[in-house]
């Protein structure tokens, strides 16, 4: 089940919920906004899946984007945040990048697409090597850096804690956010090998995610 990530505007707050291409650069659904002297990116979703689509529309977008059968798309529901999620596993979103798991997350109230997570490594693909994960992170960081995200709130290669690196964070002119997070867990034993996890997230409203919350006067 996917992990929902909430990021404050100035700092970085990560609220995990269990649960996150670029073949060409057009793998990210985006458009451009002319802001005087600069052209800035605006995030629209991921490939054919656009923010605001309902579950059925995203299912069709997934089938259009990847050579998979409808049965390969799994439906999940988060137990506390009550969001519905579509999960699919695909190979080589980037050349020789191995297996990635994609999660399409729909708002609790709106029932519309609010976030897409793409995960490499870790439990998603133990066959992927640490060097491959780092290579993917570097490729995506450079790709996003060239896109023209707003300077305010832009972060790269920022340590968040032991074994956690914020590779890239940027917001577009509407406040939509892309986040690239690398996690390298410590093995419990010397003989144990753990593959780093790279999570790429596209988030429509990072400050006010459409998830279930208990009302203040309920208890």
CSV table of C-alpha atoms in Angstrom, one decimal:
chain,number,residue,atom,x,y,z
A,1,UNK,CA,0.0,0.0,0.0
A,2,UNK,CA,1.4,3.4,-0.9
A,3,UNK,CA,3.0,5.9,1.4
A,4,UNK,CA,1.5,9.3,1.5
A,5,UNK,CA,3.9,12.1,2.0
A,6,UNK,CA,3.1,15.5,3.3
A,7,UNK,CA,5.7,18.3,3.0
A,8,UNK,CA,5.4,21.6,4.7
A,9,UNK,CA,6.2,24.7,2.6
A,10,UNK,CA,9.4,25.8,4.3
A,11,UNK,CA,10.5,22.6,6.0
A,12,UNK,CA,10.0,19.0,5.1
A,13,UNK,CA,7.5,17.0,7.1
A,14,UNK,CA,7.2,13.4,6.1
A,15,UNK,CA,4.0,11.6,7.2
A,16,UNK,CA,4.3,8.0,5.9
A,17,UNK,CA,1.4,5.9,5.1
A,18,UNK,CA,2.1,2.5,4.0
A,19,UNK,CA,1.6,2.1,0.4
A,20,UNK,CA,5.3,5.9,-4.3
A,21,UNK,CA,10.7,8.0,-15.7
A,22,UNK,CA,11.3,9.1,-17.4
A,23,UNK,CA,11.8,7.0,-20.5
A,24,UNK,CA,11.9,10.3,-22.3
A,25,UNK,CA,11.5,13.5,-20.3
A,26,UNK,CA,7.9,13.6,-21.4
A,27,UNK,CA,7.2,10.8,-19.0
A,28,UNK,CA,6.0,13.5,-16.5
A,29,UNK,CA,2.7,15.0,-17.5
A,30,UNK,CA,3.5,18.7,-17.5
A,31,UNK,CA,3.0,21.9,-19.4
A,32,UNK,CA,4.8,25.3,-19.4
A,33,UNK,CA,3.7,28.7,-18.1
A,34,UNK,CA,5.4,31.8,-19.4
A,35,UNK,CA,6.2,34.0,-16.4
A,36,UNK,CA,7.9,37.0,-18.1
A,37,UNK,CA,11.6,36.1,-18.5
A,38,UNK,CA,11.2,32.5,-17.6
A,39,UNK,CA,9.2,29.5,-18.6
A,40,UNK,CA,8.2,27.4,-15.6
A,41,UNK,CA,6.9,23.8,-15.4
A,42,UNK,CA,3.4,23.0,-14.2
A,43,UNK,CA,2.8,19.4,-13.0
A,44,UNK,CA,-0.3,17.8,-14.5
A,45,UNK,CA,0.2,14.2,-13.3
A,46,UNK,CA,2.2,11.2,-14.6
A,47,UNK,CA,2.2,10.2,-18.3
A,48,UNK,CA,-1.5,9.8,-19.3
A,49,UNK,CA,-2.8,9.9,-15.8
A,50,UNK,CA,-3.8,13.5,-14.9
A,51,UNK,CA,-4.6,15.0,-11.6
A,52,UNK,CA,-8.4,15.2,-11.2
A,53,UNK,CA,-9.1,12.0,-13.0
A,54,UNK,CA,-11.4,9.4,-11.4
A,55,UNK,CA,-10.4,5.7,-10.8
A,56,UNK,CA,-11.9,4.5,-14.0
A,57,UNK,CA,-10.1,7.2,-16.1
A,58,UNK,CA,-6.8,6.4,-14.4
A,59,UNK,CA,-7.2,2.7,-15.0
A,60,UNK,CA,-7.6,3.4,-18.7
A,61,UNK,CA,-4.6,5.7,-18.6
A,62,UNK,CA,-2.5,3.0,-17.1
A,63,UNK,CA,-3.5,0.5,-19.8
A,64,UNK,CA,-2.6,3.1,-22.4
A,65,UNK,CA,0.8,3.8,-20.8
A,66,UNK,CA,1.9,0.2,-20.1
A,67,UNK,CA,1.6,-3.1,-21.9
A,68,UNK,CA,-0.2,-4.9,-19.1
A,69,UNK,CA,-3.5,-6.7,-18.6
A,70,UNK,CA,-6.4,-5.1,-16.6
A,71,UNK,CA,-5.9,-7.8,-14.0
A,72,UNK,CA,-2.4,-6.5,-13.3
A,73,UNK,CA,-3.9,-3.3,-11.7
A,74,UNK,CA,-4.5,-3.9,-8.0
A,75,UNK,CA,-7.0,-1.8,-5.9
A,76,UNK,CA,-6.2,-1.0,-2.3
A,77,UNK,CA,-7.6,1.2,0.4
A,78,UNK,CA,-5.7,2.8,3.2
A,79,UNK,CA,-7.0,1.8,6.6
A,80,UNK,CA,-6.8,5.2,8.3
A,81,UNK,CA,-6.7,7.8,5.6
A,82,UNK,CA,-9.5,6.1,3.6
A,83,UNK,CA,-7.9,6.9,0.2
A,84,UNK,CA,-8.3,4.4,-2.6
A,85,UNK,CA,-5.2,3.4,-4.5
A,86,UNK,CA,-4.3,1.7,-7.7
A,87,UNK,CA,-1.1,-0.3,-7.7
A,88,UNK,CA,0.8,-1.6,-10.7
A,89,UNK,CA,4.3,-3.0,-11.3
A,90,UNK,CA,6.3,-2.2,-14.4
A,91,UNK,CA,9.8,-2.7,-15.8
A,92,UNK,CA,12.4,-0.2,-17.1
A,93,UNK,CA,10.7,3.2,-16.7
A,94,UNK,CA,14.2,4.3,-17.3
A,95,UNK,CA,16.6,2.2,-19.4
A,96,UNK,CA,17.9,-0.7,-17.3
A,97,UNK,CA,16.3,0.6,-14.2
A,98,UNK,CA,14.7,-2.6,-13.2
A,99,UNK,CA,11.2,-3.0,-11.6
A,100,UNK,CA,9.2,-0.1,-10.3
A,101,UNK,CA,6.0,-0.1,-8.3
A,102,UNK,CA,3.5,2.7,-9.1
A,103,UNK,CA,0.7,3.9,-6.8
A,104,UNK,CA,-2.1,6.2,-7.9
A,105,UNK,CA,-3.8,7.7,-4.9
A,106,UNK,CA,-7.3,9.2,-5.0
A,107,UNK,CA,-8.7,11.7,-2.5
A,108,UNK,CA,-11.0,10.6,0.3
A,109,UNK,CA,-13.7,13.2,-0.5
A,110,UNK,CA,-13.0,14.1,-4.2
A,111,UNK,CA,-12.4,10.5,-5.4
A,112,UNK,CA,-10.0,12.2,-7.8
A,113,UNK,CA,-6.3,11.5,-8.5
A,114,UNK,CA,-4.2,13.6,-5.9
A,115,UNK,CA,-0.9,11.8,-5.9
A,116,UNK,CA,1.3,9.4,-7.8
A,117,UNK,CA,4.2,7.5,-6.1
A,118,UNK,CA,6.9,5.6,-8.0
A,119,UNK,CA,9.2,3.3,-6.0
A,120,UNK,CA,12.4,1.6,-7.0
A,121,UNK,CA,14.4,-0.8,-4.9
A,122,UNK,CA,13.7,-1.9,-1.4
A,123,UNK,CA,10.7,-4.3,-1.2
A,124,UNK,CA,9.6,-3.2,-4.6
A,125,UNK,CA,12.6,-4.8,-6.3
A,126,UNK,CA,15.3,-6.4,-4.2
A,127,UNK,CA,17.1,-7.4,-7.5
A,128,UNK,CA,18.0,-3.8,-8.2
A,129,UNK,CA,21.5,-2.9,-7.0
A,130,UNK,CA,22.4,0.1,-4.9
A,131,UNK,CA,24.4,1.6,-7.7
A,132,UNK,CA,21.4,1.4,-10.0
A,133,UNK,CA,19.2,3.1,-7.5
A,134,UNK,CA,21.7,5.9,-7.1
A,135,UNK,CA,22.0,6.2,-10.9
A,136,UNK,CA,18.3,6.6,-11.2
A,137,UNK,CA,18.3,9.3,-8.4
A,138,UNK,CA,21.0,11.3,-10.2
A,139,UNK,CA,19.3,11.1,-13.5
A,140,UNK,CA,16.0,12.3,-12.2
A,141,UNK,CA,17.5,15.0,-10.0
A,142,UNK,CA,19.2,16.5,-13.1
A,143,UNK,CA,16.1,16.2,-15.1
A,144,UNK,CA,13.9,18.0,-12.6
A,145,UNK,CA,16.5,20.7,-12.0
A,146,UNK,CA,16.4,21.7,-15.6
A,147,UNK,CA,12.6,22.0,-15.6
A,148,UNK,CA,12.2,25.4,-14.1
A,149,UNK,CA,10.6,24.8,-10.7
A,150,UNK,CA,10.2,27.8,-8.4
A,151,UNK,CA,13.3,28.8,-6.5
A,152,UNK,CA,11.4,29.3,-3.3
A,153,UNK,CA,11.3,25.9,-1.5
A,154,UNK,CA,13.6,24.2,-4.0
A,155,UNK,CA,15.8,21.7,-2.3
A,156,UNK,CA,18.4,19.2,-3.5
A,157,UNK,CA,20.6,16.6,-1.7
A,158,UNK,CA,19.3,17.6,1.7
A,159,UNK,CA,19.8,15.0,4.5
A,160,UNK,CA,16.7,14.5,6.5
A,161,UNK,CA,18.0,12.0,9.0
A,162,UNK,CA,20.1,8.9,9.3
A,163,UNK,CA,19.9,7.1,5.9
A,164,UNK,CA,17.4,9.5,4.4
A,165,UNK,CA,18.3,12.0,1.6
A,166,UNK,CA,15.9,14.4,0.0
A,167,UNK,CA,17.4,14.2,-3.5
A,168,UNK,CA,15.0,16.8,-5.0
A,169,UNK,CA,12.0,18.8,-4.0
A,170,UNK,CA,10.3,21.4,-6.2
A,171,UNK,CA,7.0,23.2,-6.5
A,172,UNK,CA,5.3,24.6,-9.6
A,173,UNK,CA,3.5,27.9,-10.0
A,174,UNK,CA,0.3,26.3,-8.6
A,175,UNK,CA,1.9,24.8,-5.5
A,176,UNK,CA,2.0,21.2,-6.9
A,177,UNK,CA,5.1,19.4,-5.8
A,178,UNK,CA,7.5,16.8,-7.0
A,179,UNK,CA,9.6,15.0,-4.4
A,180,UNK,CA,12.5,12.5,-4.9
A,181,UNK,CA,13.5,10.7,-1.6
A,182,UNK,CA,16.3,8.2,-1.2
A,183,UNK,CA,16.2,5.9,1.9
A,184,UNK,CA,19.2,3.6,2.7
A,185,UNK,CA,18.2,1.4,5.7
A,186,UNK,CA,20.9,0.0,7.9
A,187,UNK,CA,21.1,-3.8,7.9
A,188,UNK,CA,20.4,-5.4,11.3
A,189,UNK,CA,23.2,-8.0,10.8
A,190,UNK,CA,26.5,-7.8,8.9
A,191,UNK,CA,25.4,-10.6,6.6
A,192,UNK,CA,22.1,-8.9,5.8
A,193,UNK,CA,21.8,-6.9,2.6
A,194,UNK,CA,19.3,-4.2,2.1
A,195,UNK,CA,18.6,-2.3,-1.2
A,196,UNK,CA,18.0,1.4,-0.9
A,197,UNK,CA,14.6,2.7,-1.7
A,198,UNK,CA,14.0,5.6,-4.1
A,199,UNK,CA,10.5,7.1,-4.1
A,200,UNK,CA,9.4,9.7,-6.6
A,201,UNK,CA,6.1,11.5,-5.7
A,202,UNK,CA,3.9,13.9,-7.6
A,203,UNK,CA,1.5,15.7,-5.2
A,204,UNK,CA,-1.3,18.0,-6.1
A,205,UNK,CA,-1.7,19.7,-2.7
A,206,UNK,CA,1.1,18.9,-0.3
A,207,UNK,CA,-0.2,21.2,2.4
A,208,UNK,CA,-3.8,20.0,2.4
A,209,UNK,CA,-4.0,16.4,1.3
A,210,UNK,CA,-7.5,15.1,0.7
A,211,UNK,CA,-7.5,12.4,3.3
A,212,UNK,CA,-9.8,11.3,6.1
A,213,UNK,CA,-9.5,13.2,9.4
A,214,UNK,CA,-11.5,12.8,12.6
A,215,UNK,CA,-13.6,15.9,13.2
A,216,UNK,CA,-12.6,18.1,16.1
A,217,UNK,CA,-15.9,17.7,17.9
A,218,UNK,CA,-16.2,13.9,17.2
A,219,UNK,CA,-14.5,12.8,20.4
